[in-house]
Amino acid sequence: MARTTSARVSSAFRLRSSHGNFFLAKKGRIHYDCRMSVQEALEGTREAEILSGMEESYRRIDEKQGAWKHAGAPLCIEGCGDCCTGFEPDILESEALYLAAWLIDNEPERASAIADGSYRPPEGRAQGTCILFEPHSPLHCTAYGGRCLICRLFGYAGDYGKDGKKRFRPCRFYPEDKLRLYGMEHRQYHEDELRQLYGTLPPAMADCMQQALLLLPGSSGETEPLREILPKTIRRLQWILLCTGGRNGGGNAGPQSA
């Protein structure tokens, strides 16, 4: 039997579908009993196209960063997390959709709590820190696999100078003595220097952002704080999953007593 996202199923109404069960709890919370990923369940929708595009974009980022790290660039210090402290990302719709889908797939209870407003972030966070920050985890994130662009790029991405060439500045939180082990110091390095040092270049943050924007035709690149856009994006996906379940469920499109 497939696992459900909540123990409150017995007091809910149920919609049956070919790929999962959708439960409407009495307080309005929607739970998805997953038998396939959100992206698979949403096949044929605009949201599925965006999720697929973001997955490919993140794959390319991992590939480019992998080459940069393999060349000997400074690696994040294990357990650091200083870049997350006191920081909350403003994110695009495409990033929010990917993060919301990841949470529904991997942390369904947390996703439902964020969606209905009952979620309480982990204790020990500094003021202004992202609601998904986890101070007691080595990765410092409760949704690491679904994390946003800036969270993936910080420390391992450069930008472009006025001359159109890439440049890179090491993470400002990196200890000076450890940075020297990589032959670097806290200053900006230009493309020619980077090629001499490592024989390759880091991905450019602007290029990665552009790929995410291309998935949103007609968008002017508006962003929202994660704490504001994530709850409504989770609710949006939950509702589409619910409606899709009704369409795909054959003769059982209406609510049934659980």
Short mmCIF file of C-alpha atoms in Angstrom, two decimals:
data_model
loop_
_atom_site.label_atom_id
_atom_site.label_comp_id
_atom_site.label_asym_id
_atom_site.label_seq_id
_atom_site.Cartn_x
_atom_site.Cartn_y
_atom_site.Cartn_z
CA MET A 1 0.00 0.00 0.00
CA ALA A 2 1.34 3.44 -0.91
CA ARG A 3 2.24 5.72 1.99
CA THR A 4 0.09 8.74 2.70
CA THR A 5 1.12 12.21 3.69
CA SER A 6 -1.00 12.35 6.83
CA ALA A 7 -2.43 10.22 9.61
CA ARG A 8 -5.65 12.22 9.43
CA VAL A 9 -6.94 10.28 6.42
CA SER A 10 -9.64 8.45 8.39
CA SER A 11 -11.55 11.69 8.95
CA ALA A 12 -11.28 12.91 5.37
CA PHE A 13 -13.01 12.69 2.03
CA ARG A 14 -11.10 10.91 -0.70
CA LEU A 15 -10.72 11.31 -4.45
CA ARG A 16 -9.35 8.24 -6.19
CA SER A 17 -7.17 8.47 -9.27
CA SER A 18 -5.05 6.19 -11.44
CA HIS A 19 -1.79 7.48 -9.96
CA GLY A 20 -2.59 8.29 -6.35
CA ASN A 21 -5.24 9.23 -3.81
CA PHE A 22 -6.03 12.80 -2.87
CA PHE A 23 -7.43 13.41 0.59
CA LEU A 24 -9.41 16.49 1.63
CA ALA A 25 -9.04 16.77 5.37
CA LYS A 26 -11.77 18.44 7.41
CA LYS A 27 -9.73 21.58 7.98
CA GLY A 28 -9.18 22.00 4.25
CA ARG A 29 -5.70 20.51 4.08
CA ILE A 30 -5.00 18.55 0.89
CA HIS A 31 -2.83 15.46 1.15
CA TYR A 32 -1.39 13.56 -1.79
CA ASP A 33 -0.82 9.81 -1.52
CA CYS A 34 2.12 9.56 -3.93
CA ARG A 35 2.62 6.70 -6.34
CA MET A 36 4.58 8.78 -8.82
CA SER A 37 6.41 12.09 -8.68
CA VAL A 38 4.58 15.39 -8.88
CA GLN A 39 6.19 16.05 -12.26
CA GLU A 40 4.96 12.71 -13.61
CA ALA A 41 1.48 13.25 -12.20
CA LEU A 42 1.28 16.69 -13.86
CA GLU A 43 2.36 15.46 -17.29
CA GLY A 44 0.94 17.64 -20.06
CA THR A 45 0.56 20.76 -17.92
CA ARG A 46 2.49 24.03 -18.01
CA GLU A 47 3.74 23.27 -14.52
CA ALA A 48 5.24 19.95 -15.63
CA GLU A 49 7.09 21.72 -18.45
CA ILE A 50 8.55 24.22 -15.99
CA LEU A 51 9.56 21.45 -13.57
CA SER A 52 11.27 19.55 -16.38
CA GLY A 53 13.06 22.69 -17.52
CA MET A 54 14.26 23.51 -14.01
CA GLU A 55 15.48 19.96 -13.52
CA GLU A 56 17.55 20.26 -16.69
CA SER A 57 18.81 23.71 -15.66
CA TYR A 58 19.91 22.40 -12.26
CA ARG A 59 21.57 19.42 -13.95
CA ARG A 60 23.62 21.77 -16.14
CA ILE A 61 24.57 23.85 -13.10
CA ASP A 62 25.77 20.71 -11.29
CA GLU A 63 27.77 19.71 -14.36
CA LYS A 64 29.48 23.10 -14.73
CA GLN A 65 30.14 23.43 -11.01
CA GLY A 66 31.50 19.89 -10.97
CA ALA A 67 34.11 20.83 -13.57
CA TRP A 68 34.96 23.99 -11.60
CA LYS A 69 35.38 22.06 -8.34
CA HIS A 70 37.35 19.28 -10.03
CA ALA A 71 39.78 21.89 -11.38
CA GLY A 72 40.70 22.82 -7.79
CA ALA A 73 38.42 25.76 -6.97
CA PRO A 74 37.70 26.45 -3.26
CA LEU A 75 35.16 24.02 -1.81
CA CYS A 76 32.60 25.00 0.80
CA ILE A 77 33.75 24.17 4.31
CA GLU A 78 31.69 21.30 5.65
CA GLY A 79 29.04 22.42 8.13
CA CYS A 80 29.64 26.16 7.57
CA GLY A 81 26.25 27.62 6.60
CA ASP A 82 27.30 31.25 7.23
CA CYS A 83 25.95 32.29 3.83
CA CYS A 84 22.45 31.17 4.91
CA THR A 85 22.39 32.95 8.27
CA GLY A 86 20.22 36.06 8.20
CA PHE A 87 19.39 35.48 4.54
CA GLU A 88 16.13 34.68 2.75
CA PRO A 89 16.10 34.32 -1.05
CA ASP A 90 13.71 36.15 -3.35
CA ILE A 91 12.79 33.57 -5.98
CA LEU A 92 11.17 33.21 -9.39
CA GLU A 93 7.95 31.31 -10.04
CA SER A 94 9.95 28.52 -11.71
CA GLU A 95 12.16 28.11 -8.63
CA ALA A 96 9.13 28.11 -6.34
CA LEU A 97 7.42 25.41 -8.42
CA TYR A 98 10.48 23.16 -8.29
CA LEU A 99 10.90 23.66 -4.54
CA ALA A 100 7.19 23.08 -3.89
CA ALA A 101 7.17 19.89 -5.97
CA TRP A 102 10.29 18.63 -4.20
CA LEU A 103 8.68 19.20 -0.81
CA ILE A 104 5.44 17.44 -1.81
CA ASP A 105 7.47 14.49 -3.12
CA ASN A 106 9.99 14.25 -0.28
CA GLU A 107 8.63 16.13 2.75
CA PRO A 108 4.83 15.93 2.36
CA GLU A 109 4.00 16.73 5.99
CA ARG A 110 6.24 19.80 5.90
CA ALA A 111 4.74 20.82 2.55
CA SER A 112 1.19 20.62 3.91
CA ALA A 113 2.13 22.57 7.03
CA ILE A 114 3.76 25.33 4.97
CA ALA A 115 0.70 25.46 2.73
CA ASP A 116 -1.85 25.78 5.54
CA GLY A 117 0.22 28.13 7.72
CA SER A 118 0.84 25.72 10.60
CA TYR A 119 4.55 25.25 9.81
CA ARG A 120 7.01 26.33 12.47
CA PRO A 121 10.62 26.76 11.28
CA PRO A 122 13.38 24.98 13.22
CA GLU A 123 14.52 26.75 16.37
CA GLY A 124 17.91 28.42 16.53
CA ARG A 125 17.57 30.49 13.35
CA ALA A 126 18.90 34.04 13.26
CA GLN A 127 16.39 36.79 12.52
CA GLY A 128 15.68 37.16 8.80
CA THR A 129 16.86 33.64 7.96
CA CYS A 130 15.03 31.45 5.44
CA ILE A 131 12.18 29.39 6.91
CA LEU A 132 13.81 26.22 5.54
CA PHE A 133 17.14 26.80 7.29
CA GLU A 134 18.12 24.00 9.67
CA PRO A 135 20.89 25.06 12.08
CA HIS A 136 21.49 21.53 13.36
CA SER A 137 22.00 19.84 9.97
CA PRO A 138 25.39 19.68 8.16
CA LEU A 139 23.66 20.95 5.00
CA HIS A 140 21.69 23.60 6.96
CA CYS A 141 18.62 23.12 4.76
CA THR A 142 15.44 21.09 5.21
CA ALA A 143 14.87 21.05 1.43
CA TYR A 144 18.41 20.74 0.10
CA GLY A 145 17.46 18.73 -2.98
CA GLY A 146 14.91 21.35 -4.01
CA ARG A 147 16.93 24.44 -3.05
CA CYS A 148 16.74 27.59 -5.15
CA LEU A 149 19.17 29.02 -7.69
CA ILE A 150 21.09 31.36 -5.40
CA CYS A 151 21.50 28.55 -2.86
CA ARG A 152 23.05 26.35 -5.55
CA LEU A 153 25.18 29.07 -7.10
CA PHE A 154 26.60 30.99 -4.14
CA GLY A 155 30.29 30.30 -3.73
CA TYR A 156 30.54 28.38 -7.01
CA ALA A 157 29.48 30.95 -9.61
CA GLY A 158 30.87 34.11 -11.11
CA ASP A 159 29.46 37.01 -13.10
CA TYR A 160 30.41 39.18 -16.07
CA GLY A 161 32.46 42.36 -15.98
CA LYS A 162 31.91 45.42 -18.17
CA ASP A 163 34.25 43.90 -20.74
CA GLY A 164 31.92 40.92 -21.12
CA LYS A 165 34.40 38.50 -19.57
CA LYS A 166 33.76 36.29 -16.59
CA ARG A 167 35.05 37.13 -13.15
CA PHE A 168 34.92 35.44 -9.77
CA ARG A 169 35.21 36.51 -6.15
CA PRO A 170 35.63 33.86 -3.42
CA CYS A 171 32.94 33.56 -0.76
CA ARG A 172 33.35 36.38 1.75
CA PHE A 173 32.86 33.93 4.63
CA TYR A 174 35.83 31.80 3.60
CA PRO A 175 38.66 31.89 6.18
CA GLU A 176 41.73 33.60 4.75
CA ASP A 177 44.14 30.85 5.80
CA LYS A 178 42.05 28.13 4.16
CA LEU A 179 41.58 30.20 1.01
CA ARG A 180 45.36 30.49 0.61
CA LEU A 181 45.51 26.70 0.30
CA TYR A 182 43.75 27.16 -3.05
CA GLY A 183 46.15 29.89 -4.14
CA MET A 184 43.49 32.58 -3.76
CA GLU A 185 42.74 35.59 -1.59
CA HIS A 186 39.69 37.75 -0.97
CA ARG A 187 39.59 39.79 -4.16
CA GLN A 188 38.05 39.66 -7.60
CA TYR A 189 39.65 37.41 -10.21
CA HIS A 190 39.19 38.02 -13.92
CA GLU A 191 38.77 35.46 -16.67
CA ASP A 192 42.42 35.33 -17.75
CA GLU A 193 43.60 34.82 -14.17
CA LEU A 194 41.03 32.09 -13.61
CA ARG A 195 42.13 30.23 -16.72
CA GLN A 196 45.74 30.41 -15.57
CA LEU A 197 44.85 29.14 -12.10
CA TYR A 198 42.34 26.42 -12.98
CA GLY A 199 42.20 26.01 -16.75
CA THR A 200 38.44 26.49 -16.67
CA LEU A 201 35.78 28.97 -15.57
CA PRO A 202 32.88 28.86 -13.11
CA PRO A 203 29.29 29.10 -14.36
CA ALA A 204 27.95 32.65 -14.56
CA MET A 205 25.02 33.44 -12.29
CA ALA A 206 23.33 35.57 -14.97
CA ASP A 207 23.35 32.69 -17.47
CA CYS A 208 21.71 30.36 -14.96
CA MET A 209 19.05 32.93 -14.08
CA GLN A 210 18.33 33.48 -17.77
CA GLN A 211 17.66 29.78 -18.26
CA ALA A 212 15.07 29.89 -15.46
CA LEU A 213 13.46 33.01 -16.95
CA LEU A 214 13.13 31.36 -20.37
CA LEU A 215 10.73 28.89 -18.76
CA LEU A 216 8.38 31.80 -17.95
CA PRO A 217 7.38 33.40 -21.28
CA GLY A 218 5.98 36.87 -20.80
CA SER A 219 7.46 37.21 -17.33
CA SER A 220 9.49 40.30 -16.50
CA GLY A 221 11.48 38.37 -13.92
CA GLU A 222 9.43 39.23 -10.85
CA THR A 223 10.55 37.55 -7.65
CA GLU A 224 8.99 37.17 -4.21
CA PRO A 225 10.41 36.29 -0.80
CA LEU A 226 10.46 32.53 -0.35
CA ARG A 227 8.23 32.68 2.74
CA GLU A 228 5.50 34.39 0.67
CA ILE A 229 5.62 32.55 -2.65
CA LEU A 230 6.21 29.00 -1.37
CA PRO A 231 2.93 28.46 0.57
CA LYS A 232 0.73 29.58 -2.31
CA THR A 233 2.79 27.60 -4.82
CA ILE A 234 2.40 24.42 -2.77
CA ARG A 235 -1.36 25.05 -2.57
CA ARG A 236 -1.44 25.60 -6.32
CA LEU A 237 0.28 22.28 -7.03
CA GLN A 238 -1.88 20.45 -4.50
CA TRP A 239 -5.02 21.77 -6.17
CA ILE A 240 -3.82 20.88 -9.69
CA LEU A 241 -2.93 17.39 -8.45
CA LEU A 242 -6.38 17.11 -6.93
CA CYS A 243 -8.08 18.21 -10.15
CA THR A 244 -5.84 16.00 -12.29
CA GLY A 245 -6.68 13.07 -10.05
CA GLY A 246 -10.37 13.70 -10.62
CA ARG A 247 -9.91 13.77 -14.41
CA ASN A 248 -7.76 10.65 -14.49
CA GLY A 249 -9.79 8.69 -12.01
CA GLY A 250 -12.38 7.30 -14.40
CA GLY A 251 -15.75 6.83 -12.79
CA ASN A 252 -14.59 7.87 -9.31
CA ALA A 253 -14.24 11.58 -10.01
CA GLY A 254 -16.37 12.68 -7.09
CA PRO A 255 -15.58 12.65 -3.37
CA GLN A 256 -16.15 9.41 -1.52
CA SER A 257 -16.33 8.70 2.16
CA ALA A 258 -12.98 7.40 3.40
#
